[in-house]
PDB file of C-alpha atoms and ligand atoms in Angstrom:
ATOM      1  CA  MET F   1     -79.035  22.677 -27.733  1.00 98.00           C
ATOM      2  CA  LYS F   2     -75.336  23.029 -25.987  1.00 98.00           C
ATOM      3  CA  PHE F   3     -74.075  21.876 -22.885  1.00 98.00           C
ATOM      4  CA  PHE F   4     -72.040  24.517 -20.961  1.00 98.00           C
ATOM      5  CA  ILE F   5     -71.095  24.307 -17.374  1.00 98.00           C
ATOM      6  CA  ASP F   6     -70.940  27.080 -14.644  1.00 98.00           C
ATOM      7  CA  THR F   7     -68.223  26.746 -13.038  1.00 98.00           C
ATOM      8  CA  ALA F   8     -64.675  27.381 -12.410  1.00 98.00           C
ATOM      9  CA  ASN F   9     -63.756  23.703 -10.334  1.00 98.00           C
ATOM     10  CA  LEU F  10     -61.695  21.952 -12.364  1.00 98.00           C
ATOM     11  CA  ASN F  11     -62.946  18.768 -11.426  1.00 98.00           C
ATOM     12  CA  ASP F  12     -66.371  19.498 -12.350  1.00 98.00           C
ATOM     13  CA  ILE F  13     -65.552  20.728 -15.104  1.00 98.00           C
ATOM     14  CA  ALA F  14     -63.423  17.519 -15.556  1.00 97.00           C
ATOM     15  CA  GLU F  15     -65.734  14.819 -14.698  1.00 97.00           C
ATOM     16  CA  ALA F  16     -68.640  16.923 -17.307  1.00 97.00           C
ATOM     17  CA  GLN F  17     -66.112  16.793 -19.922  1.00 96.00           C
ATOM     18  CA  ALA F  18     -65.517  12.348 -19.139  1.00 97.00           C
ATOM     19  CA  LEU F  19     -69.011  11.746 -19.401  1.00 97.00           C
ATOM     20  CA  GLY F  20     -69.065  13.321 -23.383  1.00 97.00           C
ATOM     21  CA  VAL F  21     -71.586  15.880 -23.456  1.00 97.00           C
ATOM     22  CA  LEU F  22     -69.946  19.082 -22.440  1.00 98.00           C
ATOM     23  CA  ASP F  23     -69.918  22.024 -25.182  1.00 98.00           C
ATOM     24  CA  GLY F  24     -67.866  24.738 -22.954  1.00 98.00           C
ATOM     25  CA  VAL F  25     -67.868  26.479 -19.545  1.00 98.00           C
ATOM     26  CA  THR F  26     -68.274  29.798 -18.191  1.00 98.00           C
ATOM     27  CA  THR F  27     -66.872  31.718 -15.637  1.00 95.00           C
ATOM     28  CA  ASN F  28     -67.637  34.686 -13.585  1.00 95.00           C
ATOM     29  CA  PRO F  29     -65.782  36.701 -11.067  1.00 94.00           C
ATOM     30  CA  SER F  30     -68.269  35.203  -8.233  1.00 95.00           C
ATOM     31  CA  LEU F  31     -67.246  31.362  -9.258  1.00 96.00           C
ATOM     32  CA  MET F  32     -63.826  31.917  -9.271  1.00 96.00           C
ATOM     33  CA  ALA F  33     -63.674  33.476  -6.123  1.00 96.00           C
ATOM     34  CA  LYS F  34     -65.173  30.372  -4.420  1.00 96.00           C
ATOM     35  CA  GLU F  35     -62.735  28.604  -6.693  1.00 97.00           C
ATOM     36  CA  GLY F  36     -60.246  30.593  -4.394  1.00 97.00           C
ATOM     37  CA  ILE F  37     -59.085  32.219  -7.611  1.00 97.00           C
ATOM     38  CA  THR F  38     -57.428  35.499  -6.713  1.00 94.00           C
ATOM     39  CA  GLY F  39     -54.635  38.140  -8.003  1.00 94.00           C
ATOM     40  CA  ALA F  40     -54.985  38.071 -11.278  1.00 92.00           C
ATOM     41  CA  GLU F  41     -52.381  36.277 -12.833  1.00 93.00           C
ATOM     42  CA  ASN F  42     -53.562  33.441 -11.115  1.00 95.00           C
ATOM     43  CA  ILE F  43     -56.882  34.283 -12.691  1.00 96.00           C
ATOM     44  CA  LEU F  44     -55.439  33.763 -16.405  1.00 96.00           C
ATOM     45  CA  ALA F  45     -53.244  31.105 -15.436  1.00 96.00           C
ATOM     46  CA  HIS F  46     -56.556  29.201 -14.083  1.00 97.00           C
ATOM     47  CA  TYR F  47     -57.994  30.071 -17.787  1.00 97.00           C
ATOM     48  CA  LYS F  48     -55.531  28.601 -19.540  1.00 96.00           C
ATOM     49  CA  LYS F  49     -56.451  25.134 -17.192  1.00 97.00           C
ATOM     50  CA  ILE F  50     -60.466  24.763 -18.011  1.00 98.00           C
ATOM     51  CA  CYS F  51     -59.624  25.464 -21.643  1.00 97.00           C
ATOM     52  CA  ASP F  52     -56.656  21.941 -21.866  1.00 96.00           C
ATOM     53  CA  LEU F  53     -59.551  20.421 -20.114  1.00 96.00           C
ATOM     54  CA  VAL F  54     -62.325  20.594 -22.499  1.00 96.00           C
ATOM     55  CA  GLU F  55     -62.704  21.645 -26.645  1.00 92.00           C
ATOM     56  CA  GLY F  56     -65.381  24.792 -26.781  1.00 96.00           C
ATOM     57  CA  ASP F  57     -65.950  27.790 -25.143  1.00 98.00           C
ATOM     58  CA  VAL F  58     -64.502  28.702 -22.336  1.00 98.00           C
ATOM     59  CA  SER F  59     -66.311  32.404 -21.564  1.00 98.00           C
ATOM     60  CA  ALA F  60     -64.204  34.251 -19.321  1.00 98.00           C
ATOM     61  CA  GLU F  61     -65.748  38.406 -18.040  1.00 97.00           C
ATOM     62  CA  VAL F  62     -63.822  41.242 -17.239  1.00 98.00           C
ATOM     63  CA  ILE F  63     -64.270  43.063 -14.542  1.00 97.00           C
ATOM     64  CA  SER F  64     -63.578  46.358 -16.226  1.00 97.00           C
ATOM     65  CA  THR F  65     -66.950  48.642 -15.721  1.00 98.00           C
ATOM     66  CA  ASP F  66     -65.283  51.741 -18.748  1.00 98.00           C
ATOM     67  CA  PHE F  67     -64.663  50.593 -22.410  1.00 98.00           C
ATOM     68  CA  GLU F  68     -61.904  50.977 -22.744  1.00 98.00           C
ATOM     69  CA  GLY F  69     -60.955  48.816 -19.343  1.00 98.00           C
ATOM     70  CA  MET F  70     -63.055  46.491 -21.169  1.00 98.00           C
ATOM     71  CA  VAL F  71     -60.834  46.430 -24.077  1.00 98.00           C
ATOM     72  CA  ARG F  72     -58.036  46.238 -22.463  1.00 98.00           C
ATOM     73  CA  GLU F  73     -58.927  43.411 -20.332  1.00 97.00           C
ATOM     74  CA  GLY F  74     -60.578  41.819 -23.579  1.00 98.00           C
ATOM     75  CA  GLU F  75     -57.929  42.619 -25.398  1.00 98.00           C
ATOM     76  CA  ALA F  76     -55.567  39.904 -22.711  1.00 97.00           C
ATOM     77  CA  LEU F  77     -58.244  37.325 -22.362  1.00 97.00           C
ATOM     78  CA  ALA F  78     -58.663  36.736 -26.226  1.00 97.00           C
ATOM     79  CA  ALA F  79     -54.764  36.578 -26.893  1.00 97.00           C
ATOM     80  CA  LEU F  80     -55.200  34.003 -24.137  1.00 96.00           C
ATOM     81  CA  HIS F  81     -55.966  31.026 -26.094  1.00 96.00           C
ATOM     82  CA  PRO F  82     -58.050  31.360 -28.422  1.00 97.00           C
ATOM     83  CA  GLN F  83     -61.314  29.004 -27.014  1.00 98.00           C
ATOM     84  CA  ILE F  84     -61.669  32.461 -24.663  1.00 98.00           C
ATOM     85  CA  VAL F  85     -64.828  34.262 -25.289  1.00 98.00           C
ATOM     86  CA  VAL F  86     -65.015  37.592 -23.787  1.00 98.00           C
ATOM     87  CA  LYS F  87     -67.543  38.090 -21.593  1.00 98.00           C
ATOM     88  CA  LEU F  88     -69.140  41.895 -20.818  1.00 98.00           C
ATOM     89  CA  PRO F  89     -71.713  42.796 -18.375  1.00 98.00           C
ATOM     90  CA  LEU F  90     -74.393  44.210 -20.054  1.00 98.00           C
ATOM     91  CA  ILE F  91     -74.490  48.582 -19.488  1.00 98.00           C
ATOM     92  CA  ALA F  92     -73.589  50.846 -21.991  1.00 98.00           C
ATOM     93  CA  ASP F  93     -70.104  50.575 -22.583  1.00 98.00           C
ATOM     94  CA  GLY F  94     -70.575  46.821 -22.460  1.00 98.00           C
ATOM     95  CA  ILE F  95     -72.129  46.883 -25.245  1.00 98.00           C
ATOM     96  CA  LYS F  96     -69.657  49.250 -27.755  1.00 98.00           C
ATOM     97  CA  ALA F  97     -66.974  47.225 -26.401  1.00 98.00           C
ATOM     98  CA  CYS F  98     -68.968  44.187 -28.358  1.00 98.00           C
ATOM     99  CA  LYS F  99     -69.824  46.026 -30.647  1.00 98.00           C
ATOM    100  CA  TYR F 100     -65.349  46.769 -31.364  1.00 98.00           C
ATOM    101  CA  PHE F 101     -65.023  42.838 -30.105  1.00 98.00           C
ATOM    102  CA  SER F 102     -67.615  41.728 -32.892  1.00 98.00           C
ATOM    103  CA  ASP F 103     -65.913  44.387 -35.383  1.00 98.00           C
ATOM    104  CA  LYS F 104     -62.584  43.020 -34.923  1.00 98.00           C
ATOM    105  CA  GLY F 105     -63.910  39.079 -34.907  1.00 97.00           C
ATOM    106  CA  ILE F 106     -63.252  38.774 -30.980  1.00 98.00           C
ATOM    107  CA  ARG F 107     -66.682  36.558 -29.764  1.00 98.00           C
ATOM    108  CA  THR F 108     -68.658  38.186 -27.065  1.00 98.00           C
ATOM    109  CA  ASN F 109     -70.757  36.692 -24.294  1.00 98.00           C
ATOM    110  CA  VAL F 110     -73.031  39.494 -23.378  1.00 98.00           C
ATOM    111  CA  THR F 111     -73.602  39.277 -19.334  1.00 98.00           C
ATOM    112  CA  LEU F 112     -76.442  40.177 -17.086  1.00 98.00           C
ATOM    113  CA  VAL F 113     -79.353  40.053 -19.212  1.00 98.00           C
ATOM    114  CA  PHE F 114     -83.400  40.376 -17.869  1.00 98.00           C
ATOM    115  CA  SER F 115     -85.093  41.429 -20.191  1.00 98.00           C
ATOM    116  CA  PRO F 116     -85.713  41.335 -23.904  1.00 98.00           C
ATOM    117  CA  GLY F 117     -84.468  44.532 -24.939  1.00 98.00           C
ATOM    118  CA  GLN F 118     -81.375  43.899 -23.189  1.00 98.00           C
ATOM    119  CA  ALA F 119     -81.217  40.407 -24.824  1.00 98.00           C
ATOM    120  CA  LEU F 120     -82.082  43.049 -28.227  1.00 98.00           C
ATOM    121  CA  LEU F 121     -79.148  45.523 -27.381  1.00 98.00           C
ATOM    122  CA  ALA F 122     -76.198  42.491 -27.431  1.00 98.00           C
ATOM    123  CA  ALA F 123     -77.729  41.242 -30.487  1.00 98.00           C
ATOM    124  CA  LYS F 124     -77.202  44.963 -32.278  1.00 98.00           C
ATOM    125  CA  ALA F 125     -73.998  45.104 -30.936  1.00 98.00           C
ATOM    126  CA  GLY F 126     -72.660  41.713 -32.288  1.00 98.00           C
ATOM    127  CA  ALA F 127     -72.908  39.392 -29.499  1.00 98.00           C
ATOM    128  CA  THR F 128     -71.497  35.699 -30.445  1.00 98.00           C
ATOM    129  CA  TYR F 129     -74.121  35.145 -27.107  1.00 98.00           C
ATOM    130  CA  VAL F 130     -76.271  35.843 -25.297  1.00 98.00           C
ATOM    131  CA  SER F 131     -76.608  35.289 -21.535  1.00 98.00           C
ATOM    132  CA  PRO F 132     -80.514  35.334 -20.275  1.00 98.00           C
ATOM    133  CA  PHE F 133     -80.535  34.745 -15.600  1.00 98.00           C
ATOM    134  CA  ILE F 134     -83.150  33.082 -15.849  1.00 98.00           C
ATOM    135  CA  GLY F 135     -82.503  31.323 -12.151  1.00 98.00           C
ATOM    136  CA  ARG F 136     -82.035  35.057 -10.778  1.00 98.00           C
ATOM    137  CA  LEU F 137     -85.476  36.076 -12.673  1.00 98.00           C
ATOM    138  CA  ASP F 138     -87.662  33.206 -11.226  1.00 98.00           C
ATOM    139  CA  ASP F 139     -85.662  34.460  -7.290  1.00 98.00           C
ATOM    140  CA  ILE F 140     -87.659  37.039  -8.014  1.00 98.00           C
ATOM    141  CA  SER F 141     -91.570  35.505  -9.136  1.00 97.00           C
ATOM    142  CA  THR F 142     -90.279  36.622 -12.623  1.00 98.00           C
ATOM    143  CA  ASP F 143     -90.215  33.822 -14.962  1.00 97.00           C
ATOM    144  CA  GLY F 144     -87.341  33.046 -15.946  1.00 98.00           C
ATOM    145  CA  LEU F 145     -88.337  30.747 -18.155  1.00 98.00           C
ATOM    146  CA  ASN F 146     -90.815  33.061 -20.684  1.00 98.00           C
ATOM    147  CA  LEU F 147     -87.805  35.529 -20.605  1.00 98.00           C
ATOM    148  CA  ILE F 148     -86.505  32.827 -22.849  1.00 98.00           C
ATOM    149  CA  SER F 149     -89.615  32.351 -25.477  1.00 98.00           C
ATOM    150  CA  GLU F 150     -89.383  35.820 -25.431  1.00 98.00           C
ATOM    151  CA  ILE F 151     -85.726  36.243 -27.171  1.00 98.00           C
ATOM    152  CA  ARG F 152     -86.445  33.827 -28.762  1.00 98.00           C
ATOM    153  CA  LEU F 153     -89.193  35.223 -31.032  1.00 98.00           C
ATOM    154  CA  ILE F 154     -87.236  38.491 -31.720  1.00 98.00           C
ATOM    155  CA  TYR F 155     -84.366  36.640 -33.248  1.00 98.00           C
ATOM    156  CA  ASP F 156     -85.950  34.740 -35.015  1.00 98.00           C
ATOM    157  CA  ASN F 157     -88.120  37.445 -36.152  1.00 98.00           C
ATOM    158  CA  TYR F 158     -84.906  39.242 -37.904  1.00 98.00           C
ATOM    159  CA  GLY F 159     -82.664  35.883 -38.102  1.00 98.00           C
ATOM    160  CA  PHE F 160     -79.997  37.243 -35.137  1.00 98.00           C
ATOM    161  CA  GLN F 161     -77.123  35.133 -35.368  1.00 98.00           C
ATOM    162  CA  THR F 162     -76.527  35.674 -31.423  1.00 98.00           C
ATOM    163  CA  GLN F 163     -76.761  32.786 -29.935  1.00 98.00           C
ATOM    164  CA  ILE F 164     -78.927  32.612 -26.495  1.00 98.00           C
ATOM    165  CA  LEU F 165     -77.310  31.145 -23.842  1.00 98.00           C
ATOM    166  CA  ALA F 166     -79.703  30.431 -20.738  1.00 98.00           C
ATOM    167  CA  ALA F 167     -77.775  31.024 -17.479  1.00 98.00           C
ATOM    168  CA  SER F 168     -78.425  30.938 -14.530  1.00 98.00           C
ATOM    169  CA  VAL F 169     -79.633  27.417 -15.071  1.00 98.00           C
ATOM    170  CA  ARG F 170     -80.298  25.230 -11.254  1.00 97.00           C
ATOM    171  CA  HIS F 171     -81.852  22.164 -12.310  1.00 98.00           C
ATOM    172  CA  THR F 172     -82.656  19.251 -14.475  1.00 98.00           C
ATOM    173  CA  MET F 173     -86.141  21.393 -15.217  1.00 98.00           C
ATOM    174  CA  HIS F 174     -84.827  24.196 -16.162  1.00 98.00           C
ATOM    175  CA  VAL F 175     -82.406  22.026 -19.293  1.00 98.00           C
ATOM    176  CA  ILE F 176     -85.207  20.047 -20.361  1.00 98.00           C
ATOM    177  CA  ASP F 177     -87.460  24.242 -20.502  1.00 98.00           C
ATOM    178  CA  CYS F 178     -84.836  25.529 -22.315  1.00 98.00           C
ATOM    179  CA  ALA F 179     -84.378  22.862 -25.259  1.00 98.00           C
ATOM    180  CA  LYS F 180     -88.345  23.243 -25.630  1.00 98.00           C
ATOM    181  CA  LEU F 181     -87.807  26.438 -25.905  1.00 98.00           C
ATOM    182  CA  GLY F 182     -85.544  26.743 -28.494  1.00 98.00           C
ATOM    183  CA  SER F 183     -82.710  27.396 -26.585  1.00 98.00           C
ATOM    184  CA  ASP F 184     -79.472  27.400 -28.558  1.00 98.00           C
ATOM    185  CA  VAL F 185     -77.108  26.884 -25.066  1.00 98.00           C
ATOM    186  CA  MET F 186     -78.143  26.446 -21.786  1.00 98.00           C
ATOM    187  CA  THR F 187     -75.430  26.748 -19.098  1.00 98.00           C
ATOM    188  CA  GLY F 188     -75.198  25.442 -15.564  1.00 98.00           C
ATOM    189  CA  PRO F 189     -73.544  23.143 -13.209  1.00 98.00           C
ATOM    190  CA  LEU F 190     -72.266  19.813 -13.289  1.00 98.00           C
ATOM    191  CA  SER F 191     -75.857  18.271 -10.496  1.00 98.00           C
ATOM    192  CA  ALA F 192     -78.498  19.995 -13.402  1.00 98.00           C
ATOM    193  CA  ILE F 193     -76.121  17.975 -16.417  1.00 98.00           C
ATOM    194  CA  LYS F 194     -75.663  14.541 -14.728  1.00 98.00           C
ATOM    195  CA  GLY F 195     -79.853  15.096 -13.134  1.00 98.00           C
ATOM    196  CA  LEU F 196     -80.456  14.259 -16.941  1.00 98.00           C
ATOM    197  CA  LEU F 197     -79.008  10.602 -16.247  1.00 97.00           C
ATOM    198  CA  LYS F 198     -81.533   9.551 -12.918  1.00 97.00           C
ATOM    199  CA  HIS F 199     -84.570   7.771 -13.696  1.00 98.00           C
ATOM    200  CA  PRO F 200     -86.053   4.939 -11.166  1.00 98.00           C
ATOM    201  CA  LEU F 201     -86.665   2.752 -14.599  1.00 98.00           C
ATOM    202  CA  THR F 202     -84.106   2.790 -15.608  1.00 98.00           C
ATOM    203  CA  ASP F 203     -82.254   1.285 -12.101  1.00 98.00           C
ATOM    204  CA  SER F 204     -84.668  -1.214 -12.321  1.00 98.00           C
ATOM    205  CA  GLY F 205     -84.941  -1.949 -15.735  1.00 98.00           C
ATOM    206  CA  LEU F 206     -81.004  -2.406 -15.194  1.00 98.00           C
ATOM    207  CA  ALA F 207     -81.726  -4.685 -12.576  1.00 98.00           C
ATOM    208  CA  GLN F 208     -83.402  -6.974 -13.113  1.00 97.00           C
ATOM    209  CA  PHE F 209     -81.338  -7.223 -16.773  1.00 97.00           C
ATOM    210  CA  LEU F 210     -78.175  -8.477 -15.372  1.00 98.00           C
ATOM    211  CA  LEU F 211     -80.360 -10.540 -12.259  1.00 97.00           C
ATOM    212  CA  ASP F 212     -81.814 -12.162 -15.411  1.00 96.00           C
ATOM    213  CA  TYR F 213     -78.559 -12.243 -17.008  1.00 97.00           C
ATOM    214  CA  GLN F 214     -77.142 -14.228 -13.864  1.00 95.00           C
ATOM    215  CA  LYS F 215     -79.554 -16.996 -13.899  1.00 94.00           C
ATOM    216  CA  GLY F 216     -79.239 -17.852 -17.476  1.00 89.00           C
ATOM    217  CA  ASN F 217     -75.938 -17.748 -17.121  1.00 91.00           C
ATOM    218  CA  LYS F 218     -75.419 -20.044 -13.683  1.00 81.00           C
TER     219      LYS F 218
HETATM  220  O1  LIG U   1     -74.215  31.727 -15.581  1.00 77.55           O
HETATM  221  C1  LIG U   1     -75.042  33.348 -14.513  1.00 77.55           C
HETATM  222  C2  LIG U   1     -74.933  32.579 -13.503  1.00 77.55           C
HETATM  223  O2  LIG U   1     -73.329  32.392 -12.969  1.00 77.55           O
HETATM  224  C3  LIG U   1     -75.094  32.556 -12.542  1.00 77.55           C
HETATM  225  O3  LIG U   1     -76.163  31.853 -11.498  1.00 77.55           O
HETATM  226  O4  LIG U   1     -76.872  30.221 -10.094  1.00 77.55           O
HETATM  227  O5  LIG U   1     -75.191  31.746  -9.257  1.00 77.55           O
HETATM  228  O6  LIG U   1     -77.690  32.710 -10.533  1.00 77.55           O
HETATM  229  P1  LIG U   1     -76.433  31.668 -10.371  1.00 77.55           P
END
């Protein structure tokens, strides 16, 4: 399973990259705003900085909601850097734009996916990635992980190449469960990635090894 980090924070991206397990980055307009990145020029410059920090795919989201606007924005984003993947919302014009970009060989990430039917549409339109938001489904007492299983079944039934990118991942158990269910990618905060490191037996075992080494090497 690929690990993407879901942030526009350059320090977090650099820390995950330095750990050596990062495969890409996802962003959205809310994450950009959270970092205080506003204005078209600054946003494009920030995407470039992210691409320079990491080796993998970097999802950059359009803000237009009509086909022409999405195509215009998406083409500008894709031209910015070869690592950019154009992120499109799952609305009718987003699906049309997805088909347009996939026909042109431009990679896409269809976002704001909350049902298996939406994921089927994204795959039919040739999306590179589909982003089901598992945390937001959990937030409304719906089983977000079940959506990953349903999409996996549908895609495997027909051999769709669209990669399942579990999004709105909030914690380490989401990461582990997504891996068990066969998600192709997960995107989450740095805390969800670093949380995988933690085990008290690792800490106590290492402390004992170091203590025993010191005793024998006085
Ligand atoms: O990747 C989608 C993500 O940014 C949404 O996460 O935590 O705002 O639901 P969250």
